[in-house]
Structures are given as C-alpha cells and as structure tokens.
Coordinates of C-alpha atoms and ligand atoms in Angstrom, one line a residue:
M257 CA 15.9 15.3 -59.8
Q258 CA 15.3 17.7 -61.4
F259 CA 12.3 18.5 -59.4
L260 CA 13.9 18.8 -56.4
A261 CA 15.8 21.5 -57.0
D262 CA 13.2 23.3 -58.8
Y263 CA 11.3 22.8 -55.1
L264 CA 13.2 24.7 -53.0
E265 CA 13.5 27.0 -55.7
Q266 CA 10.6 28.1 -55.5
V267 CA 9.8 27.9 -51.7
K268 CA 13.0 30.6 -51.3
A269 CA 12.0 32.7 -54.2
A270 CA 8.5 32.8 -52.2
R271 CA 10.3 33.8 -48.5
L272 CA 9.5 30.2 -47.6
Y273 CA 12.5 28.3 -47.0
R274 CA 11.8 26.3 -43.7
Q275 CA 15.3 24.6 -42.7
T276 CA 16.6 23.6 -38.9
V277 CA 18.2 25.2 -36.8
V278 CA 21.1 23.5 -34.1
Y279 CA 19.4 25.3 -30.8
K280 CA 21.0 24.0 -27.6
P281 CA 18.1 23.7 -24.7
V282 CA 20.1 26.0 -21.8
S283 CA 17.2 25.1 -19.1
A284 CA 13.6 25.2 -20.0
A285 CA 13.2 29.4 -20.8
H286 CA 17.1 29.3 -22.6
V287 CA 18.7 28.2 -25.5
Q288 CA 22.1 28.1 -26.5
L289 CA 22.7 29.5 -30.2
N290 CA 26.0 30.8 -32.6
G291 CA 27.3 30.7 -28.5
Q292 CA 25.2 33.4 -27.0
T293 CA 22.3 32.6 -24.9
C294 CA 19.4 32.7 -26.2
L295 CA 15.5 34.1 -24.0
L296 CA 12.9 31.1 -25.9
L297 CA 9.7 32.8 -26.0
A298 CA 9.1 30.3 -29.2
S299 CA 8.6 26.6 -27.0
N300 CA 5.0 25.0 -25.8
N301 CA 6.7 23.7 -23.1
Y302 CA 4.5 25.8 -21.3
L303 CA 5.3 24.6 -17.7
G304 CA 8.7 25.0 -18.1
L305 CA 8.3 20.9 -16.9
T306 CA 11.3 19.5 -18.8
H307 CA 13.8 20.2 -17.0
D308 CA 12.1 19.4 -14.1
P309 CA 13.9 17.6 -10.7
A310 CA 11.6 15.4 -10.1
V311 CA 10.2 14.7 -13.8
R312 CA 14.0 14.2 -15.3
Q313 CA 14.6 12.0 -12.5
A314 CA 11.8 10.1 -12.6
A315 CA 12.9 9.8 -16.9
V316 CA 16.3 8.1 -15.0
D317 CA 14.9 5.8 -12.6
A318 CA 13.1 4.2 -15.6
I319 CA 15.7 3.9 -17.3
R320 CA 17.9 2.1 -15.1
L321 CA 15.0 -0.5 -14.2
Y322 CA 12.9 -0.7 -17.8
G323 CA 15.8 0.0 -20.8
T324 CA 15.9 2.7 -23.2
G325 CA 13.5 1.5 -26.4
A326 CA 9.9 -0.6 -25.5
G327 CA 11.5 -3.0 -28.0
G328 CA 7.8 -3.4 -29.2
A329 CA 3.9 -2.1 -30.6
R330 CA 1.8 -1.8 -27.2
L331 CA -0.7 -4.7 -28.4
T332 CA 3.0 -7.0 -28.3
T333 CA 5.2 -6.4 -25.9
G334 CA 5.4 -2.5 -25.8
T335 CA 2.8 -2.5 -22.6
F336 CA 5.9 -2.4 -19.7
P337 CA 3.6 -0.7 -16.1
L338 CA 4.4 2.4 -16.4
Y339 CA 2.3 2.8 -18.4
E340 CA -0.7 1.8 -17.5
Q341 CA -0.1 4.3 -14.2
L342 CA 0.0 6.6 -16.9
E343 CA -3.1 5.3 -19.0
Q344 CA -4.8 5.1 -15.5
E345 CA -3.9 8.6 -14.4
L346 CA -4.9 11.0 -17.8
A347 CA -8.7 9.4 -17.5
A348 CA -8.8 10.4 -13.7
F349 CA -6.8 13.7 -14.8
K350 CA -9.8 14.4 -17.0
G351 CA -12.0 12.2 -15.4
A352 CA -12.9 9.9 -17.9
E353 CA -13.3 6.2 -18.5
A354 CA -10.2 5.5 -19.7
A355 CA -7.4 7.0 -21.7
L356 CA -4.5 5.7 -24.5
V357 CA -1.4 7.0 -25.1
F358 CA -0.5 7.2 -28.4
N359 CA 3.7 7.9 -29.9
S360 CA 2.5 12.0 -31.0
G361 CA 0.1 14.3 -30.6
Y362 CA -0.2 13.6 -34.7
M363 CA -0.6 9.8 -34.4
A364 CA -3.5 10.5 -32.3
N365 CA -4.9 12.9 -34.2
T366 CA -4.4 10.6 -37.5
G367 CA -5.3 7.7 -35.8
I368 CA -8.1 8.5 -34.1
I369 CA -10.0 10.5 -36.7
S370 CA -8.8 7.5 -39.7
A371 CA -10.8 5.1 -36.7
L372 CA -14.3 7.0 -36.3
A373 CA -15.5 7.8 -39.5
G374 CA -15.4 6.2 -43.0
P375 CA -16.7 6.8 -46.6
A376 CA -20.3 7.3 -45.2
D377 CA -19.3 9.8 -42.5
V378 CA -19.7 13.7 -43.0
I379 CA -16.3 15.5 -40.9
F380 CA -17.7 19.6 -40.2
S381 CA -13.5 21.0 -39.4
D382 CA -12.8 25.0 -38.6
A383 CA -10.6 26.2 -41.6
L384 CA -8.5 26.5 -39.2
N385 CA -7.5 22.7 -37.4
H386 CA -4.0 22.4 -37.0
A387 CA -2.5 20.0 -40.3
S388 CA -2.7 16.7 -38.0
L389 CA -6.3 16.7 -37.8
I390 CA -6.7 17.6 -41.4
D391 CA -4.7 14.7 -42.6
G392 CA -6.4 12.6 -40.3
C393 CA -9.7 13.4 -41.8
R394 CA -8.0 12.2 -45.5
L395 CA -7.2 8.6 -44.3
A396 CA -10.6 8.7 -42.8
R397 CA -11.8 9.3 -47.0
A398 CA -14.7 10.7 -44.7
R399 CA -16.4 13.3 -47.3
V400 CA -14.5 16.8 -44.9
V401 CA -16.7 20.2 -44.6
I402 CA -15.6 22.4 -43.5
Y403 CA -16.6 25.9 -41.5
R404 CA -15.4 28.7 -41.0
H405 CA -13.7 29.1 -38.1
A406 CA -15.0 29.5 -35.0
D407 CA -18.4 30.0 -36.9
M408 CA -20.8 28.7 -35.5
E409 CA -23.8 30.0 -37.9
H410 CA -21.5 28.8 -40.5
L411 CA -21.4 25.0 -38.5
A412 CA -25.4 25.1 -38.0
Y413 CA -26.6 25.9 -41.8
L414 CA -23.3 23.3 -43.2
L415 CA -25.0 20.3 -40.2
Q416 CA -28.3 21.1 -41.7
M417 CA -27.7 21.6 -45.5
T418 CA -25.8 18.1 -45.6
A419 CA -27.0 15.0 -46.1
C420 CA -24.9 12.4 -44.0
A421 CA -26.2 8.6 -44.4
G422 CA -23.5 7.8 -41.7
K423 CA -21.6 9.3 -38.7
R424 CA -21.9 12.9 -38.1
L425 CA -17.8 13.9 -37.0
I426 CA -17.6 17.8 -35.3
I427 CA -13.8 18.3 -35.7
T428 CA -11.3 21.3 -33.5
D429 CA -8.8 22.1 -32.2
G430 CA -9.6 23.3 -28.1
V431 CA -7.0 26.5 -28.7
F432 CA -6.1 27.3 -32.0
S433 CA -2.4 26.5 -31.9
M434 CA -1.1 29.5 -34.4
D435 CA -4.3 31.9 -32.9
G436 CA -4.5 31.2 -29.6
D437 CA -7.9 31.8 -29.7
I438 CA -10.6 29.4 -27.8
A439 CA -12.8 26.3 -29.4
P440 CA -16.7 28.4 -28.3
L441 CA -17.3 24.8 -27.1
G442 CA -20.8 25.4 -24.7
S443 CA -22.4 26.1 -28.2
I444 CA -20.4 23.4 -30.5
V445 CA -21.8 20.9 -27.9
Q446 CA -25.6 22.0 -28.0
I447 CA -25.6 22.4 -32.5
A448 CA -23.7 18.9 -32.0
A449 CA -26.9 18.0 -30.2
R450 CA -29.5 18.6 -32.6
Y451 CA -27.7 16.7 -35.0
K452 CA -26.7 13.6 -32.8
A453 CA -23.2 14.9 -34.2
L454 CA -20.0 13.6 -32.3
I455 CA -17.4 16.1 -31.2
V456 CA -13.8 15.7 -30.7
V457 CA -11.2 18.6 -30.0
D458 CA -7.7 18.6 -30.4
D459 CA -6.4 20.1 -26.7
A460 CA -2.2 19.9 -27.4
H461 CA -2.7 24.0 -26.7
A462 CA -4.7 23.6 -23.7
T463 CA -3.9 20.4 -21.8
G464 CA -2.1 21.6 -18.4
V465 CA -3.0 25.3 -19.9
L466 CA -6.4 25.6 -20.1
G467 CA -9.5 25.3 -17.4
P468 CA -9.2 24.4 -14.3
G469 CA -5.9 22.2 -13.2
G470 CA -5.8 22.7 -16.3
R471 CA -7.7 20.0 -17.9
G472 CA -8.2 21.4 -21.0
T473 CA -10.9 23.3 -23.1
A474 CA -13.4 21.6 -22.6
A475 CA -13.5 22.1 -18.3
Y476 CA -12.7 25.2 -18.8
C477 CA -15.6 25.5 -21.3
G478 CA -18.2 23.1 -18.4
V479 CA -18.6 21.3 -20.7
A480 CA -16.3 18.2 -19.7
D481 CA -18.7 15.5 -19.4
K482 CA -20.0 16.4 -23.0
V483 CA -17.2 15.9 -25.9
H484 CA -16.8 12.4 -26.8
V485 CA -13.1 12.3 -27.8
Q486 CA -11.0 14.2 -25.7
I487 CA -7.2 14.3 -27.6
G488 CA -3.9 15.9 -25.4
T489 CA -0.6 15.8 -25.2
L490 CA 2.1 14.6 -23.7
S491 CA 4.5 16.9 -25.7
K492 CA 3.4 20.6 -25.0
A493 CA 3.6 21.3 -21.5
L494 CA 3.8 17.8 -19.7
G495 CA 7.1 18.1 -21.3
A496 CA 7.7 14.4 -22.8
E497 CA 6.7 13.5 -25.7
G498 CA 3.1 12.3 -27.3
G499 CA -0.3 11.8 -28.2
F500 CA -3.5 11.0 -26.0
V501 CA -7.3 10.0 -26.0
T502 CA -10.0 9.8 -23.2
G503 CA -12.9 9.4 -23.7
S504 CA -16.1 6.1 -22.6
G505 CA -14.4 2.8 -22.4
D506 CA -15.5 1.5 -24.7
L507 CA -14.2 4.1 -26.6
I508 CA -11.0 3.2 -26.4
D509 CA -11.4 -0.4 -26.3
Y510 CA -12.3 0.5 -30.4
L511 CA -9.0 2.6 -30.8
K512 CA -7.1 -0.3 -29.7
N513 CA -8.7 -2.7 -32.4
K514 CA -8.2 0.5 -34.9
A515 CA -6.7 2.9 -35.1
R516 CA -3.8 1.5 -37.2
S517 CA -1.3 4.8 -35.7
F518 CA -1.3 3.0 -32.8
I519 CA -1.3 -0.3 -33.9
F520 CA 1.7 -0.4 -36.2
S521 CA 4.2 2.0 -34.3
T522 CA 6.9 0.8 -31.8
A523 CA 4.8 1.6 -27.7
L524 CA 7.6 5.7 -26.3
A525 CA 10.6 4.9 -24.8
P526 CA 10.3 4.4 -21.0
A527 CA 11.5 7.4 -20.0
T528 CA 9.7 9.0 -22.2
I529 CA 6.4 8.0 -20.1
A530 CA 7.6 8.0 -16.4
A531 CA 8.5 11.7 -17.6
A532 CA 4.9 12.1 -18.9
L533 CA 3.3 10.6 -15.9
A534 CA 5.9 12.6 -13.1
A535 CA 4.8 15.7 -14.8
L536 CA 1.3 15.1 -14.7
R537 CA 1.8 14.4 -10.7
E538 CA 3.7 17.8 -10.4
L539 CA 1.2 18.9 -12.7
S540 CA -1.7 17.9 -9.9
A541 CA 0.3 18.2 -7.2
R542 CA 2.1 22.0 -7.8
P543 CA -1.4 24.3 -8.5
E544 CA 0.9 27.0 -8.1
L545 CA 3.0 26.0 -11.7
V546 CA -0.6 26.8 -14.2
A547 CA -1.2 29.7 -11.7
K548 CA 2.4 31.0 -12.3
L549 CA 1.7 30.4 -16.3
T550 CA -1.0 32.4 -15.1
D551 CA 0.2 35.4 -14.0
N552 CA 3.5 35.9 -17.0
V553 CA 0.5 35.1 -19.3
L554 CA -1.9 38.3 -17.5
H555 CA 1.7 40.0 -17.9
A556 CA 2.7 39.6 -21.2
R557 CA -0.3 40.7 -22.8
T558 CA -1.1 43.7 -20.9
L559 CA 3.0 45.1 -21.5
L560 CA 1.9 44.3 -25.4
Q561 CA -1.6 45.9 -25.7
A562 CA -0.4 49.5 -23.7
A563 CA 3.3 49.2 -25.8
K564 CA 0.1 48.7 -28.9
I565 CA 1.6 46.3 -30.4
P566 CA -1.5 44.3 -32.3
V567 CA -2.2 41.0 -30.7
P568 CA -5.6 40.2 -30.4
A569 CA -7.5 40.4 -27.3
G570 CA -7.4 36.1 -25.5
I571 CA -6.4 34.7 -22.5
T572 CA -3.3 31.9 -23.3
P573 CA 0.1 31.8 -23.7
I574 CA -0.2 31.6 -27.4
I575 CA 0.5 35.3 -28.7
P576 CA -0.2 36.3 -32.7
V577 CA 1.5 39.5 -33.7
I578 CA 0.3 38.9 -37.8
V579 CA 2.4 41.4 -40.1
G580 CA 1.6 39.9 -42.9
D581 CA 4.3 39.5 -45.2
S582 CA 6.3 36.8 -44.9
G583 CA 10.2 37.9 -45.9
I584 CA 9.5 40.6 -43.4
A585 CA 8.1 38.2 -40.7
V586 CA 11.6 36.8 -41.2
R587 CA 13.7 40.4 -40.8
I588 CA 11.7 40.8 -37.7
T589 CA 12.7 37.5 -36.5
S590 CA 16.2 37.2 -37.4
E591 CA 16.7 41.4 -35.8
L592 CA 15.4 39.8 -32.8
Q593 CA 17.8 36.8 -32.8
Q594 CA 20.2 38.6 -32.4
Q595 CA 19.4 40.6 -29.6
G596 CA 19.3 37.2 -28.4
L597 CA 15.3 36.4 -28.6
I598 CA 14.0 32.9 -30.5
I599 CA 10.7 33.8 -31.1
T600 CA 9.2 31.7 -34.2
A601 CA 8.1 33.7 -37.5
I602 CA 4.9 31.4 -39.1
R603 CA 4.2 31.0 -42.7
P604 CA 2.2 29.6 -45.1
P605 CA 0.9 27.3 -45.3
T606 CA 0.9 26.6 -41.2
V607 CA -1.0 30.1 -41.5
P608 CA -4.0 31.0 -44.2
A609 CA -2.1 33.9 -47.7
G610 CA -1.1 37.5 -46.2
T611 CA -1.0 36.2 -42.7
S612 CA 2.1 36.1 -41.6
R613 CA 2.9 36.3 -37.9
L614 CA 5.6 36.0 -34.6
R615 CA 3.9 33.4 -32.7
L616 CA 5.2 34.2 -29.6
T617 CA 4.4 31.6 -26.7
V618 CA 4.6 32.2 -22.6
T619 CA 6.0 30.0 -20.1
A620 CA 5.7 29.9 -16.7
A621 CA 9.3 28.9 -17.3
H622 CA 10.0 32.6 -17.4
T623 CA 10.1 35.2 -15.6
R624 CA 8.4 39.2 -15.2
E625 CA 11.9 41.0 -15.9
E626 CA 13.1 39.2 -19.0
L627 CA 8.9 39.3 -20.2
T628 CA 9.4 43.0 -20.4
A629 CA 12.0 43.2 -21.6
A630 CA 11.5 41.1 -24.2
V631 CA 7.8 43.3 -25.0
H632 CA 10.8 46.3 -24.9
A633 CA 12.6 44.6 -28.0
I634 CA 10.1 43.1 -29.9
R635 CA 8.8 46.6 -29.9
R636 CA 11.3 48.6 -31.0
T637 CA 12.5 46.1 -34.0
L638 CA 8.2 46.0 -34.9
T639 CA 8.5 49.8 -35.6
L640 CA 12.1 49.6 -37.4
C641 CA 10.5 47.3 -39.7
G642 CA 7.6 49.9 -40.3
K643 CA 4.6 47.5 -38.4
R644 CA 4.3 50.0 -35.6
R645 CA 3.6 53.4 -34.9
E646 CA 5.1 55.5 -32.0
Ligands
PLP978 C1 1.4 20.0 -31.9 C2 0.4 19.8 -31.8 C3 -0.7 18.1 -32.7 C4 0.6 17.3 -32.8 O1 1.4 17.4 -31.4 P1 2.6 16.3 -31.5 O2 2.7 15.6 -29.9 O3 3.7 17.8 -31.4 O4 2.6 15.5 -32.7 C5 -1.6 18.5 -32.8 N1 -2.2 19.4 -33.0 C6 -2.0 20.9 -32.8 C7 -3.1 21.7 -32.5 C8 -1.1 21.1 -32.4 O5 -1.2 22.5 -31.6

C-alpha cells in the first residue's frame, strides 16, 4: 500500500493536495467555519433556492407523503408521482418534447454520451469541457477529437479532416465551469449542419442563469430548437440534486432503454425531486430572481474591473481571477478566509497547468454591500500577495 502514501506526498509537494472542509450552512450565501460566519463566493447555488421557504416546505411535505428514499431504480419501483410531474415541467420549461432526470449531472453526462456514441462514432469535444463529459467520452469508447477551446475554425477543420463511418457528435459546456465564458452555439449549429453532426450541450451552469427565464445557453443564443441534446443540473441554480436532459420523445425513450447510469441506480429521493420541482416553479413564477442574479453579476464585474483586478470580460456569475501558481492561489484564498470570505482556489488537473485561479461565483442571495466589501478584500489581498499593482 506504499503507493498511497507516495501519491499523497507527490500531490502535497506540488501544492495540489485536496481535502474536504466542513462548512456549516447558515443561509444560501453564508456558512460557519471554525465558529466564524463567512460569506460564500464559491457556491453554484446561483438563485439561493436551497433556502427558499417554499422549496424547503415542498421537500418536507414529500418526506411526509412518500418517505425518505425511492427504494428502487426508475425502471423498477422508483418512479413516484413527483417524478413524472418534474419531467413534464422540465420539458415545458425548455420547450422540448420530453425530459429525463438522472441522479446527478455527472451521471447524466456519462450515461448520455456513452448511450449516444460507440466505437464507430467520432466525438468532437471542446478542450475545456467538464470532467464528466470527458468521462462520458471515455465510456463511449468512441474516437475523441479535441478542438481548441471555442475555436470554430479549428472545429470546422477537424470535422472536415476526420473520416467517420458512424455518427458525429459535437459536445460542449454551455457556460464553461472554470472560466465562465459562453460556448458559441450559433456557430456550432451552423458548422454541425454541414456535417450532420449531433450537438450535445451541458448547461450545468446556465440552467436558471442564462437566457430568457434562465432557459439556458441555446435559448440565449437563439438556437434552442437546433441543439439536439440539452443537459442541465438540478443541483446548481435549482438548489436540489440531480441532472436532466431534454430533447425529442425518441431521444428520451432511447436513453431510458440505453443509458446505464439511468438504468442501474436507485432513483433520487422524494424530497430531492420535490425540491427541484418547487424550485423550477419558483424560477418561472419569480422572474425577479434571475434579474437579481444578473444585477449582482454586473455589479461585481464592474467593481472588479474598476479595482484593476484581472478578470476576463463576461456576463456569467462565474468569474475567474487567474493567478497562475497553485501555491499562491491557495495562499490568497486562505488569507481571504481569515477575513471571512470563502472563495475556492482552482488548480490542475481541474484547469490547465499554470492557470491556477480564484473562482468567484456571484449569486442572487448576495447583497450589493456584501459584494462591494468582498471586492475590496480581494483587491487588498491580491496586492499584498503581489498579484495586483496599485
Ligand atoms: C457541476 C457540473 C456537472 C455535474 O453536475 P452534478 O449535478 O454536480 O453532478 C456537469 N457538468 C458541468 C459543466 C458542471 O459544472
């Protein structure tokens, strides 16, 4: 078992050691850590719906009605009434024929890609796609061709140059999870049409965030009816847990019969499905939720720019501050933690070597004052650590 200790030594030496920290949630935007209440600028709870009274109540009611666990997989005894309701409303929300819920976004991606592609097919995958998409490609045992991040000329070139006897799939994050930029779906749709390629978009960070009513990246880009497979999560802006896919009735039927992560795992618990359903209804009933998020994002991005903190231009709640070195990224985030601010340091292999960063996420649960104070603290700390000049 020496290899275990050897590996741990190695990641520690490279400043890439990871460990879990217990944060006690006290609200959608605050946690307690070592007795101190801290502001969370690191959560994907974009609309603060984890702590919404109606959402919490729906989860409690579901436990009273249906118990704590599903007790079976979806195709055996795990499909209780709330599931059908949630899938119908997700399909309506996305303007699709049908929807299917998976136990997590990770399981949606691995299950869907490995069901759609096989050894005769070629997958064209953005270089910065999420790990769960990469793992889905590996499970599919298809040939994977990686195009430079969001580089449409490169994608078109590779499609042209790559012989393919089977299907072509183009797979991309909608909003990239560590950079916060948006996939150029308008161009992808045009290029895909030339090669009859299927398009799969993972909207983990766009569901409830981007596009009219938070309908996602394809809606934002005006191509909702041209993206064949739209994946989302219930675990981020919707404040619950799980992943989902929307598309044609045939697609959903096919996945029910073929996606192994759907078939061979116990259905999500009633409380989780009830929470997701209630959250989806809150999202539709209260457009001011997404408006508040958008307003906070603009406020934070404007302040960061004014403070000469190097962040790329953008409009999403994911704001990377790239510092390069892993050790410095960790040092900055622990300094900020001392000041009551939780921001995650993102290091390789999550991001490419030399691009370690602070990953800030803004939510609708933050107040403007909190965001203003946070930007001041980040500015001070970056200056102290030599990552920003006055
Ligand atoms: C978080 C995330 C997932 C995984 O979703 P979970 O519901 O957390 O398993 C998939 N894709 C992207 C782009 C993500 O950011």
